[in-house]
mmCIF file of C-alpha atoms and ligand atoms in Angstrom:
data_model
loop_
_atom_site.group_PDB
_atom_site.id
_atom_site.type_symbol
_atom_site.label_atom_id
_atom_site.label_comp_id
_atom_site.label_asym_id
_atom_site.label_seq_id
_atom_site.Cartn_x
_atom_site.Cartn_y
_atom_site.Cartn_z
ATOM 1 C CA UNK A 1 130.384 151.701 209.717
ATOM 2 C CA UNK A 2 131.770 153.362 212.468
ATOM 3 C CA UNK A 3 130.175 152.648 215.866
ATOM 4 C CA UNK A 4 130.062 155.441 218.269
ATOM 5 C CA UNK A 5 132.114 154.977 221.367
ATOM 6 C CA UNK A 6 130.784 155.015 225.007
ATOM 7 C CA UNK A 7 132.967 154.516 228.284
ATOM 8 C CA UNK A 8 132.286 154.520 232.087
ATOM 9 C CA UNK A 9 133.575 152.636 235.012
ATOM 10 C CA UNK A 10 133.302 151.940 238.785
ATOM 11 C CA UNK A 11 135.603 151.729 241.699
ATOM 12 C CA UNK A 12 136.126 148.144 243.324
ATOM 13 C CA UNK A 13 135.448 149.593 246.798
ATOM 14 C CA UNK A 14 132.290 147.410 247.433
ATOM 15 C CA UNK A 15 129.160 145.743 245.314
ATOM 16 C CA UNK A 16 127.444 147.799 242.926
ATOM 17 C CA UNK A 17 124.281 149.252 244.460
ATOM 18 C CA UNK A 18 120.822 150.615 243.968
ATOM 19 C CA UNK A 19 122.388 154.173 242.900
ATOM 20 C CA UNK A 20 124.518 152.330 240.323
ATOM 21 C CA UNK A 21 121.518 150.788 238.730
ATOM 22 C CA UNK A 22 119.492 153.822 238.003
ATOM 23 C CA UNK A 23 122.472 156.417 238.128
ATOM 24 C CA UNK A 24 124.371 154.530 235.205
ATOM 25 C CA UNK A 25 124.140 150.711 234.793
ATOM 26 C CA UNK A 26 120.184 151.149 233.114
ATOM 27 C CA UNK A 27 122.019 153.426 230.733
ATOM 28 C CA UNK A 28 124.806 151.470 230.042
ATOM 29 C CA UNK A 29 122.367 148.506 229.114
ATOM 30 C CA UNK A 30 120.676 150.778 226.666
ATOM 31 C CA UNK A 31 124.134 151.901 225.222
ATOM 32 C CA UNK A 32 125.609 148.568 224.760
ATOM 33 C CA UNK A 33 123.266 148.335 221.640
ATOM 34 C CA UNK A 34 123.934 151.120 220.022
ATOM 35 C CA UNK A 35 127.822 152.002 220.937
ATOM 36 C CA UNK A 36 130.976 150.361 221.571
ATOM 37 C CA UNK A 37 130.806 150.296 225.232
ATOM 38 C CA UNK A 38 133.848 150.049 227.527
ATOM 39 C CA UNK A 39 133.507 149.506 231.211
ATOM 40 C CA UNK A 40 136.749 149.955 233.641
ATOM 41 C CA UNK A 41 136.857 148.826 236.829
ATOM 42 C CA UNK A 42 139.107 151.621 238.355
ATOM 43 C CA UNK A 43 141.038 149.602 240.760
ATOM 44 C CA UNK A 44 143.961 152.187 241.042
ATOM 45 C CA UNK A 45 141.526 154.886 241.627
ATOM 46 C CA UNK A 46 140.057 152.705 244.490
ATOM 47 C CA UNK A 47 143.606 152.626 245.678
ATOM 48 C CA UNK A 48 144.000 156.311 246.167
ATOM 49 C CA UNK A 49 141.914 156.199 249.192
ATOM 50 C CA UNK A 50 142.270 152.539 250.401
ATOM 51 C CA UNK A 51 145.990 152.136 250.151
ATOM 52 C CA UNK A 52 145.600 150.454 253.327
ATOM 53 C CA UNK A 53 143.076 147.823 252.358
ATOM 54 C CA UNK A 54 144.106 146.386 248.854
ATOM 55 C CA UNK A 55 142.577 142.989 249.521
ATOM 56 C CA UNK A 56 139.319 144.803 249.676
ATOM 57 C CA UNK A 57 139.997 146.350 246.349
ATOM 58 C CA UNK A 58 141.271 143.302 244.736
ATOM 59 C CA UNK A 59 138.314 141.065 246.069
ATOM 60 C CA UNK A 60 135.722 143.657 244.648
ATOM 61 C CA UNK A 61 136.832 143.470 241.134
ATOM 62 C CA UNK A 62 135.378 139.914 240.666
ATOM 63 C CA UNK A 63 132.277 141.187 242.298
ATOM 64 C CA UNK A 64 131.914 144.137 240.139
ATOM 65 C CA UNK A 65 131.990 141.577 237.106
ATOM 66 C CA UNK A 66 129.489 139.519 238.666
ATOM 67 C CA UNK A 67 127.353 142.373 238.983
ATOM 68 C CA UNK A 68 127.987 143.874 235.536
ATOM 69 C CA UNK A 69 126.933 140.377 233.924
ATOM 70 C CA UNK A 70 123.808 140.058 236.230
ATOM 71 C CA UNK A 71 122.278 143.460 235.240
ATOM 72 C CA UNK A 72 122.361 142.385 231.704
ATOM 73 C CA UNK A 73 125.772 143.764 230.402
ATOM 74 C CA UNK A 74 126.745 141.432 227.423
ATOM 75 C CA UNK A 75 130.023 140.308 227.193
ATOM 76 C CA UNK A 76 130.032 139.945 223.345
ATOM 77 C CA UNK A 77 129.045 143.519 222.939
ATOM 78 C CA UNK A 78 131.181 145.349 225.838
ATOM 79 C CA UNK A 79 134.619 145.639 226.747
ATOM 80 C CA UNK A 80 135.508 145.186 230.263
ATOM 81 C CA UNK A 81 138.790 146.853 231.378
ATOM 82 C CA UNK A 82 140.675 146.451 234.465
ATOM 83 C CA UNK A 83 142.501 149.927 235.050
ATOM 84 C CA UNK A 84 145.689 148.716 236.638
ATOM 85 C CA UNK A 85 146.475 146.456 233.651
ATOM 86 C CA UNK A 86 146.837 149.294 231.321
ATOM 87 C CA UNK A 87 149.943 151.014 232.514
ATOM 88 C CA UNK A 88 149.639 153.378 229.289
ATOM 89 C CA UNK A 89 146.512 155.250 231.417
ATOM 90 C CA UNK A 90 149.113 156.055 234.093
ATOM 91 C CA UNK A 91 151.692 157.571 231.614
ATOM 92 C CA UNK A 92 148.998 159.568 230.512
ATOM 93 C CA UNK A 93 148.023 160.736 233.740
ATOM 94 C CA UNK A 94 151.503 162.125 234.516
ATOM 95 C CA UNK A 95 151.483 164.251 231.572
ATOM 96 C CA UNK A 96 148.031 165.438 232.033
ATOM 97 C CA UNK A 97 148.836 166.726 235.635
ATOM 98 C CA UNK A 98 150.937 169.307 234.256
ATOM 99 C CA UNK A 99 147.908 170.913 232.490
ATOM 100 C CA UNK A 100 145.920 171.388 235.748
ATOM 101 C CA UNK A 101 146.844 173.453 238.806
ATOM 102 C CA UNK A 102 146.655 172.127 242.615
ATOM 103 C CA UNK A 103 143.974 175.037 243.234
ATOM 104 C CA UNK A 104 141.680 173.577 240.271
ATOM 105 C CA UNK A 105 141.983 170.296 241.973
ATOM 106 C CA UNK A 106 141.288 171.519 245.388
ATOM 107 C CA UNK A 107 138.043 173.329 244.309
ATOM 108 C CA UNK A 108 136.402 170.057 242.892
ATOM 109 C CA UNK A 109 133.182 169.965 244.904
ATOM 110 C CA UNK A 110 133.036 166.219 244.790
ATOM 111 C CA UNK A 111 136.487 165.683 245.876
ATOM 112 C CA UNK A 112 135.990 168.010 248.799
ATOM 113 C CA UNK A 113 133.095 166.472 249.897
ATOM 114 C CA UNK A 114 134.752 162.990 249.681
ATOM 115 C CA UNK A 115 137.947 164.365 251.630
ATOM 116 C CA UNK A 116 135.491 165.561 254.500
ATOM 117 C CA UNK A 117 133.730 162.174 254.267
ATOM 118 C CA UNK A 118 136.989 160.185 254.519
ATOM 119 C CA UNK A 119 138.603 162.662 257.178
ATOM 120 C CA UNK A 120 141.399 163.230 254.602
ATOM 121 C CA UNK A 121 141.510 167.123 255.724
ATOM 122 C CA UNK A 122 145.024 166.763 257.347
ATOM 123 C CA UNK A 123 146.746 164.351 255.217
ATOM 124 C CA UNK A 124 145.410 164.181 251.710
ATOM 125 C CA UNK A 125 146.930 161.495 249.670
ATOM 126 C CA UNK A 126 148.357 163.170 246.379
ATOM 127 C CA UNK A 127 146.900 160.285 244.443
ATOM 128 C CA UNK A 128 143.243 161.032 245.573
ATOM 129 C CA UNK A 129 143.493 164.716 245.114
ATOM 130 C CA UNK A 130 144.624 163.933 241.449
ATOM 131 C CA UNK A 131 142.282 161.148 240.524
ATOM 132 C CA UNK A 132 140.136 163.240 238.487
ATOM 133 C CA UNK A 133 143.003 163.704 236.367
ATOM 134 C CA UNK A 134 143.757 159.806 236.127
ATOM 135 C CA UNK A 135 139.862 159.501 235.432
ATOM 136 C CA UNK A 136 140.207 162.173 232.485
ATOM 137 C CA UNK A 137 143.381 159.991 231.449
ATOM 138 C CA UNK A 138 140.922 156.834 231.452
ATOM 139 C CA UNK A 139 138.345 158.379 229.105
ATOM 140 C CA UNK A 140 140.806 160.038 226.617
ATOM 141 C CA UNK A 141 143.116 157.123 226.600
ATOM 142 C CA UNK A 142 140.234 154.524 225.999
ATOM 143 C CA UNK A 143 138.972 156.435 223.317
ATOM 144 C CA UNK A 144 136.220 158.893 225.007
ATOM 145 C CA UNK A 145 132.607 159.334 223.653
ATOM 146 C CA UNK A 146 129.347 158.991 225.596
ATOM 147 C CA UNK A 147 129.874 158.792 229.393
ATOM 148 C CA UNK A 148 126.774 157.425 231.459
ATOM 149 C CA UNK A 149 127.424 158.963 234.984
ATOM 150 C CA UNK A 150 125.851 159.931 238.092
ATOM 151 C CA UNK A 151 125.674 163.729 239.077
ATOM 152 C CA UNK A 152 128.704 163.549 241.405
ATOM 153 C CA UNK A 153 130.782 163.139 238.147
ATOM 154 C CA UNK A 154 130.063 166.276 236.659
ATOM 155 C CA UNK A 155 133.056 168.441 237.899
ATOM 156 C CA UNK A 156 135.162 165.235 236.833
ATOM 157 C CA UNK A 157 133.563 165.602 233.280
ATOM 158 C CA UNK A 158 133.951 169.301 233.055
ATOM 159 C CA UNK A 159 137.690 168.801 234.146
ATOM 160 C CA UNK A 160 138.223 166.001 231.478
ATOM 161 C CA UNK A 161 136.883 168.135 228.389
ATOM 162 C CA UNK A 162 139.041 171.101 229.810
ATOM 163 C CA UNK A 163 141.884 168.821 229.206
ATOM 164 C CA UNK A 164 140.887 167.503 225.930
ATOM 165 C CA UNK A 165 140.693 171.132 224.934
ATOM 166 C CA UNK A 166 144.094 172.017 226.182
ATOM 167 C CA UNK A 167 145.484 168.735 224.065
ATOM 168 C CA UNK A 168 143.482 169.948 221.117
ATOM 169 C CA UNK A 169 145.396 173.102 221.203
ATOM 170 C CA UNK A 170 148.621 171.041 220.658
ATOM 171 C CA UNK A 171 147.180 169.632 217.820
ATOM 172 C CA UNK A 172 145.779 166.148 218.917
ATOM 173 C CA UNK A 173 142.325 166.696 217.791
ATOM 174 C CA UNK A 174 140.442 164.517 220.492
ATOM 175 C CA UNK A 175 136.878 164.199 220.728
ATOM 176 C CA UNK A 176 135.059 165.933 223.558
ATOM 177 C CA UNK A 177 133.399 163.567 225.927
ATOM 178 C CA UNK A 178 129.527 163.570 226.446
ATOM 179 C CA UNK A 179 128.195 163.376 229.828
ATOM 180 C CA UNK A 180 124.917 161.175 229.957
ATOM 181 C CA UNK A 181 122.992 161.552 233.041
ATOM 182 C CA UNK A 182 119.833 159.476 234.043
ATOM 183 C CA UNK A 183 116.362 160.813 235.340
ATOM 184 C CA UNK A 184 117.645 159.621 238.881
ATOM 185 C CA UNK A 185 121.268 160.966 238.783
ATOM 186 C CA UNK A 186 121.619 160.993 242.505
ATOM 187 C CA UNK A 187 119.908 158.552 244.669
ATOM 188 C CA UNK A 188 119.743 159.050 248.373
ATOM 189 C CA UNK A 189 121.525 156.635 250.680
ATOM 190 C CA UNK A 190 119.183 154.423 253.331
ATOM 191 C CA UNK A 191 120.203 156.929 255.825
ATOM 192 C CA UNK A 192 118.784 159.625 254.090
ATOM 193 C CA UNK A 193 122.129 161.754 254.874
ATOM 194 C CA UNK A 194 123.549 161.869 251.113
ATOM 195 C CA UNK A 195 124.433 160.061 247.871
ATOM 196 C CA UNK A 196 124.135 156.257 248.329
ATOM 197 C CA UNK A 197 127.514 155.079 248.151
ATOM 198 C CA UNK A 198 129.927 151.902 248.791
ATOM 199 C CA UNK A 199 132.122 153.928 251.210
ATOM 200 C CA UNK A 200 129.571 155.659 253.363
ATOM 201 C CA UNK A 201 127.848 152.015 253.939
ATOM 202 C CA UNK A 202 124.480 153.324 253.426
ATOM 203 C CA UNK A 203 123.689 151.181 250.207
ATOM 204 C CA UNK A 204 121.658 148.549 249.162
ATOM 205 C CA UNK A 205 123.636 145.981 246.984
ATOM 206 C CA UNK A 206 122.214 144.446 243.860
ATOM 207 C CA UNK A 207 123.124 141.185 244.685
ATOM 208 C CA UNK A 208 121.692 141.359 248.454
ATOM 209 C CA UNK A 209 119.539 138.698 249.832
ATOM 210 C CA UNK A 210 115.827 139.120 250.215
ATOM 211 C CA UNK A 211 116.223 139.272 253.974
ATOM 212 C CA UNK A 212 119.058 141.848 253.816
ATOM 213 C CA UNK A 213 116.674 143.807 251.567
ATOM 214 C CA UNK A 214 113.820 143.851 254.027
ATOM 215 C CA UNK A 215 115.935 144.664 256.880
ATOM 216 C CA UNK A 216 117.515 147.821 254.647
ATOM 217 C CA UNK A 217 113.667 148.956 254.031
ATOM 218 C CA UNK A 218 112.910 148.711 257.531
ATOM 219 C CA UNK A 219 115.820 150.970 258.489
ATOM 220 C CA UNK A 220 115.301 153.239 255.834
ATOM 221 C CA UNK A 221 114.667 157.290 256.788
ATOM 222 C CA UNK A 222 111.362 158.927 256.377
ATOM 223 C CA UNK A 223 110.078 161.639 258.263
ATOM 224 C CA UNK A 224 110.946 161.781 261.691
ATOM 225 C CA UNK A 225 107.753 163.865 262.742
ATOM 226 C CA UNK A 226 105.442 161.589 261.156
ATOM 227 C CA UNK A 227 104.674 159.770 264.335
ATOM 228 C CA UNK A 228 100.971 158.730 263.933
ATOM 229 C CA UNK A 229 99.629 157.271 260.847
ATOM 230 C CA UNK A 230 97.212 160.326 260.896
ATOM 231 C CA UNK A 231 99.714 162.998 260.852
ATOM 232 C CA UNK A 232 100.836 164.764 257.759
ATOM 233 C CA UNK A 233 104.077 163.587 256.255
ATOM 234 C CA UNK A 234 107.215 164.991 254.641
ATOM 235 C CA UNK A 235 107.934 163.596 251.030
ATOM 236 C CA UNK A 236 111.111 165.711 250.409
ATOM 237 C CA UNK A 237 113.950 163.631 251.471
ATOM 238 C CA UNK A 238 112.008 160.690 252.654
ATOM 239 C CA UNK A 239 114.025 157.854 251.484
ATOM 240 C CA UNK A 240 111.070 155.296 250.775
ATOM 241 C CA UNK A 241 109.537 157.944 248.623
ATOM 242 C CA UNK A 242 112.758 158.553 246.821
ATOM 243 C CA UNK A 243 113.156 154.930 246.006
ATOM 244 C CA UNK A 244 109.246 154.614 245.095
ATOM 245 C CA UNK A 245 109.833 157.317 242.472
ATOM 246 C CA UNK A 246 113.206 155.834 241.090
ATOM 247 C CA UNK A 247 112.075 152.310 241.132
ATOM 248 C CA UNK A 248 108.154 152.206 241.112
ATOM 249 C CA UNK A 249 106.679 151.467 237.397
ATOM 250 C CA UNK A 250 103.170 152.956 238.502
ATOM 251 C CA UNK A 251 104.196 156.501 238.627
ATOM 252 C CA UNK A 252 100.487 157.585 238.789
ATOM 253 C CA UNK A 253 100.008 155.742 241.995
ATOM 254 C CA UNK A 254 103.122 156.823 243.579
ATOM 255 C CA UNK A 255 101.946 160.413 243.025
ATOM 256 C CA UNK A 256 98.553 159.642 244.567
ATOM 257 C CA UNK A 257 100.482 158.026 247.769
ATOM 258 C CA UNK A 258 102.390 161.349 247.916
ATOM 259 C CA UNK A 259 99.400 163.543 248.249
ATOM 260 C CA UNK A 260 97.882 160.786 250.672
ATOM 261 C CA UNK A 261 101.149 161.203 253.084
ATOM 262 C CA UNK A 262 101.335 164.858 252.818
ATOM 263 C CA UNK A 263 97.598 164.948 253.710
ATOM 264 C CA UNK A 264 97.762 162.419 256.783
ATOM 265 C CA UNK A 265 96.374 158.863 257.034
ATOM 266 C CA UNK A 266 98.864 156.831 255.565
ATOM 267 C CA UNK A 267 101.664 154.925 257.497
ATOM 268 C CA UNK A 268 105.459 154.131 256.997
ATOM 269 C CA UNK A 269 104.703 150.530 257.259
ATOM 270 C CA UNK A 270 102.358 150.140 254.461
ATOM 271 C CA UNK A 271 104.494 152.249 252.038
ATOM 272 C CA UNK A 272 107.726 149.982 253.139
ATOM 273 C CA UNK A 273 105.725 146.956 252.301
ATOM 274 C CA UNK A 274 104.923 148.396 248.749
ATOM 275 C CA UNK A 275 108.655 149.723 248.181
ATOM 276 C CA UNK A 276 109.765 145.927 249.395
ATOM 277 C CA UNK A 277 107.618 144.350 246.827
ATOM 278 C CA UNK A 278 108.605 146.886 244.022
ATOM 279 C CA UNK A 279 112.604 146.368 245.110
ATOM 280 C CA UNK A 280 112.116 142.455 245.301
ATOM 281 C CA UNK A 281 110.774 142.419 241.915
ATOM 282 C CA UNK A 282 113.817 144.422 240.636
ATOM 283 C CA UNK A 283 116.284 142.640 242.400
ATOM 284 C CA UNK A 284 115.407 139.035 242.213
ATOM 285 C CA UNK A 285 116.455 138.217 238.696
ATOM 286 C CA UNK A 286 119.493 140.016 239.278
ATOM 287 C CA UNK A 287 120.166 137.912 242.173
ATOM 288 C CA UNK A 288 119.319 134.996 240.380
ATOM 289 C CA UNK A 289 121.642 135.545 237.119
ATOM 290 C CA UNK A 290 124.440 136.860 239.509
ATOM 291 C CA UNK A 291 124.780 133.378 241.113
ATOM 292 C CA UNK A 292 125.276 131.702 237.828
ATOM 293 C CA UNK A 293 128.478 133.696 237.022
ATOM 294 C CA UNK A 294 131.583 131.873 238.510
ATOM 295 C CA UNK A 295 134.732 133.754 239.342
ATOM 296 C CA UNK A 296 136.711 132.237 236.507
ATOM 297 C CA UNK A 297 134.110 133.138 233.819
ATOM 298 C CA UNK A 298 134.272 136.900 235.127
ATOM 299 C CA UNK A 299 137.862 136.959 235.427
ATOM 300 C CA UNK A 300 138.483 135.592 231.683
ATOM 301 C CA UNK A 301 135.958 138.202 230.291
ATOM 302 C CA UNK A 302 137.975 141.026 232.218
ATOM 303 C CA UNK A 303 141.273 139.693 230.983
ATOM 304 C CA UNK A 304 140.299 139.450 227.178
ATOM 305 C CA UNK A 305 138.804 143.086 227.282
ATOM 306 C CA UNK A 306 141.826 144.407 229.182
ATOM 307 C CA UNK A 307 144.421 143.017 226.724
ATOM 308 C CA UNK A 308 142.282 144.264 223.596
ATOM 309 C CA UNK A 309 141.915 147.873 225.266
ATOM 310 C CA UNK A 310 145.725 148.330 226.023
ATOM 311 C CA UNK A 311 146.798 148.236 222.405
ATOM 312 C CA UNK A 312 144.246 151.305 221.655
ATOM 313 C CA UNK A 313 145.675 152.837 224.823
ATOM 314 C CA UNK A 314 149.260 152.848 223.405
ATOM 315 C CA UNK A 315 148.148 154.511 220.367
ATOM 316 C CA UNK A 316 146.332 157.229 221.948
ATOM 317 C CA UNK A 317 149.586 157.764 224.556
ATOM 318 C CA UNK A 318 152.017 157.687 221.445
ATOM 319 C CA UNK A 319 149.856 160.455 219.539
ATOM 320 C CA UNK A 320 149.254 162.579 222.561
ATOM 321 C CA UNK A 321 153.016 162.436 223.328
ATOM 322 C CA UNK A 322 153.909 163.434 219.951
ATOM 323 C CA UNK A 323 151.495 166.272 220.258
ATOM 324 C CA UNK A 324 152.675 167.650 223.318
ATOM 325 C CA UNK A 325 156.318 167.179 221.898
ATOM 326 C CA UNK A 326 157.565 164.452 224.360
ATOM 327 C CA UNK A 327 161.058 163.215 223.104
ATOM 328 C CA UNK A 328 160.652 159.726 221.422
ATOM 329 C CA UNK A 329 163.640 157.089 220.798
ATOM 330 C CA UNK A 330 163.640 155.098 217.819
ATOM 331 C CA UNK A 331 162.159 151.516 218.108
ATOM 332 C CA UNK A 332 164.673 148.979 219.379
ATOM 333 C CA UNK A 333 166.775 147.021 216.841
ATOM 334 C CA UNK A 334 165.131 143.962 215.512
ATOM 335 C CA UNK A 335 168.319 141.476 215.820
ATOM 336 C CA UNK A 336 166.478 139.046 217.765
ATOM 337 C CA UNK A 337 169.296 138.846 220.395
ATOM 338 C CA UNK A 338 168.632 140.809 223.464
ATOM 339 C CA UNK A 339 171.498 141.511 225.935
ATOM 340 C CA UNK A 340 170.817 141.287 229.531
ATOM 341 C CA UNK A 341 172.861 143.008 232.136
ATOM 342 C CA UNK A 342 173.841 140.423 234.676
ATOM 343 C CA UNK A 343 174.225 140.984 238.387
ATOM 344 C CA UNK A 344 177.950 141.460 238.160
ATOM 345 C CA UNK A 345 177.724 144.075 235.436
ATOM 346 C CA UNK A 346 178.930 142.007 232.576
ATOM 347 C CA UNK A 347 176.426 141.484 229.192
ATOM 348 C CA UNK A 348 175.407 137.853 227.976
ATOM 349 C CA UNK A 349 173.021 137.149 225.117
ATOM 350 C CA UNK A 350 169.639 136.131 226.453
ATOM 351 C CA UNK A 351 169.614 133.068 224.242
ATOM 352 C CA UNK A 352 172.393 131.509 226.334
ATOM 353 C CA UNK A 353 170.944 132.705 229.532
ATOM 354 C CA UNK A 354 171.546 129.827 232.201
ATOM 355 C CA UNK A 355 170.838 131.595 235.535
ATOM 356 C CA UNK A 356 172.636 129.446 238.166
ATOM 357 C CA UNK A 357 170.450 128.593 240.980
ATOM 358 C CA UNK A 358 167.358 131.045 240.733
ATOM 359 C CA UNK A 359 165.479 131.365 243.863
ATOM 360 C CA UNK A 360 161.943 132.783 244.009
ATOM 361 C CA UNK A 361 161.539 136.194 244.815
ATOM 362 C CA UNK A 362 161.119 137.373 248.473
ATOM 363 C CA UNK A 363 158.064 139.484 247.922
ATOM 364 C CA UNK A 364 158.583 140.577 251.857
ATOM 365 C CA UNK A 365 154.875 139.470 252.841
ATOM 366 C CA UNK A 366 153.297 141.471 249.953
ATOM 367 C CA UNK A 367 152.611 138.922 247.844
ATOM 368 C CA UNK A 368 149.132 137.707 249.386
HETATM 369 P P1 ATP B 401 132.926 155.118 246.389
HETATM 370 O O1 ATP B 401 132.066 155.318 247.574
HETATM 371 O O2 ATP B 401 133.885 154.008 246.566
HETATM 372 O O3 ATP B 401 133.202 156.328 245.866
HETATM 373 P P2 ATP B 401 130.260 154.987 244.742
HETATM 374 O O4 ATP B 401 129.226 154.217 245.574
HETATM 375 O O5 ATP B 401 130.285 156.408 244.909
HETATM 376 O O6 ATP B 401 131.785 154.199 245.571
HETATM 377 P P3 ATP B 401 131.627 154.748 242.329
HETATM 378 O O7 ATP B 401 132.521 153.500 242.015
HETATM 379 O O8 ATP B 401 132.279 155.737 242.709
HETATM 380 O O9 ATP B 401 130.241 154.457 243.245
HETATM 381 O O10 ATP B 401 130.742 155.515 240.851
HETATM 382 C C1 ATP B 401 130.461 154.720 239.840
HETATM 383 C C2 ATP B 401 129.387 155.350 239.150
HETATM 384 O O11 ATP B 401 127.984 155.218 239.728
HETATM 385 C C3 ATP B 401 129.576 157.002 238.882
HETATM 386 O O12 ATP B 401 129.240 157.203 237.528
HETATM 387 C C4 ATP B 401 128.747 157.575 239.724
HETATM 388 O O13 ATP B 401 128.447 158.790 239.292
HETATM 389 C C5 ATP B 401 127.574 156.444 239.863
HETATM 390 N N1 ATP B 401 126.837 156.370 241.097
HETATM 391 C C6 ATP B 401 127.513 156.184 242.418
HETATM 392 N N2 ATP B 401 126.824 156.410 243.477
HETATM 393 C C7 ATP B 401 125.464 156.897 242.704
HETATM 394 C C8 ATP B 401 124.054 157.246 243.317
HETATM 395 N N3 ATP B 401 123.987 157.286 244.783
HETATM 396 N N4 ATP B 401 123.304 157.720 242.245
HETATM 397 C C9 ATP B 401 123.488 157.869 240.994
HETATM 398 N N5 ATP B 401 124.606 157.435 240.352
HETATM 399 C C10 ATP B 401 125.843 157.086 241.329
HETATM 400 MG MG1 MG B 402 132.107 157.360 244.195
#
């Protein structure tokens, strides 16, 4: 039986947060039972705006793996992949870049708002502008299928399918990706200013402590005009109500609370106490499972999935290159003796290689 495919991913720029949980993770937990799900840790993509801070990106790879396992993604069902370790995806990206114009990339509304948020207006890293193409290459190279994402990814999905259609006119016969949005496709940040995001510093992490949760909820933006309990308050854009709508299982009571708040007579503190209870009930099991996962367990699972994924990505790449019409050399001869050029320009068989006094590579301070 052919199991349908699904793929999604996250940037290792910080721990996963409540926005990921309702925007994509809950859908992933469901999909793992019906689909062959691939979850990509997009560390190359994270470097497109974090090239000055590679240690942050590297350190968050294992944190993401722990978050995945803690929310209930099952490693016997899900394939976890580290993007930078699948170079076939970058080959594919380079070819796909020729099917997109710079203008098209510049018009991408998500990229535009991210450029503003990161202050990149005057020095846009070329890789950052092109990351939607790299994301399309990830989806195509790893098989495509259902893609559970938040609504900031809609322009990326449009570009991905645009590229799939272009490759199909060359005979690639690739499936279009299917975007899967949740009922909360964009969770607002605690500051009430926009999407909860790792890079904006307005997130509540899934692994946060009870104290951190309490402090974040205390600071959450409500209605600045709602000064006295008796004042009528605004529900729209009010972070506490946004979170109650997304997480409180008692939807009828939340609707009553909204009406009460709008009439006046309901204080922010009472609402925040309720929210704290709801969020603690959601996060405490995640927090408990998270501390049980060791670094080595998490990284072994990631390595296994990554090596499996490479073989498939290589096949897709070869197929796409042959459809584009890229020159392909015959495979290397199977003589068993590989010749290696030595530093003086001569050749000698690898079998007889006895390098004199090999010194470790000087990594010039980059090997930390
Ligand atoms: P960064 O700030 O580094 O871009 P991020 O918080 O936006 O990080 P990503 O790794 O870019 O997180 O996004 C991973 C997935 O989670 C994407 O599918 C994205 O749409 C979804 N997602 C991220 N933030 C939210 C949110 N606030 N609400 C709903 N979905 C979200
Ligand atoms: Mg993002």
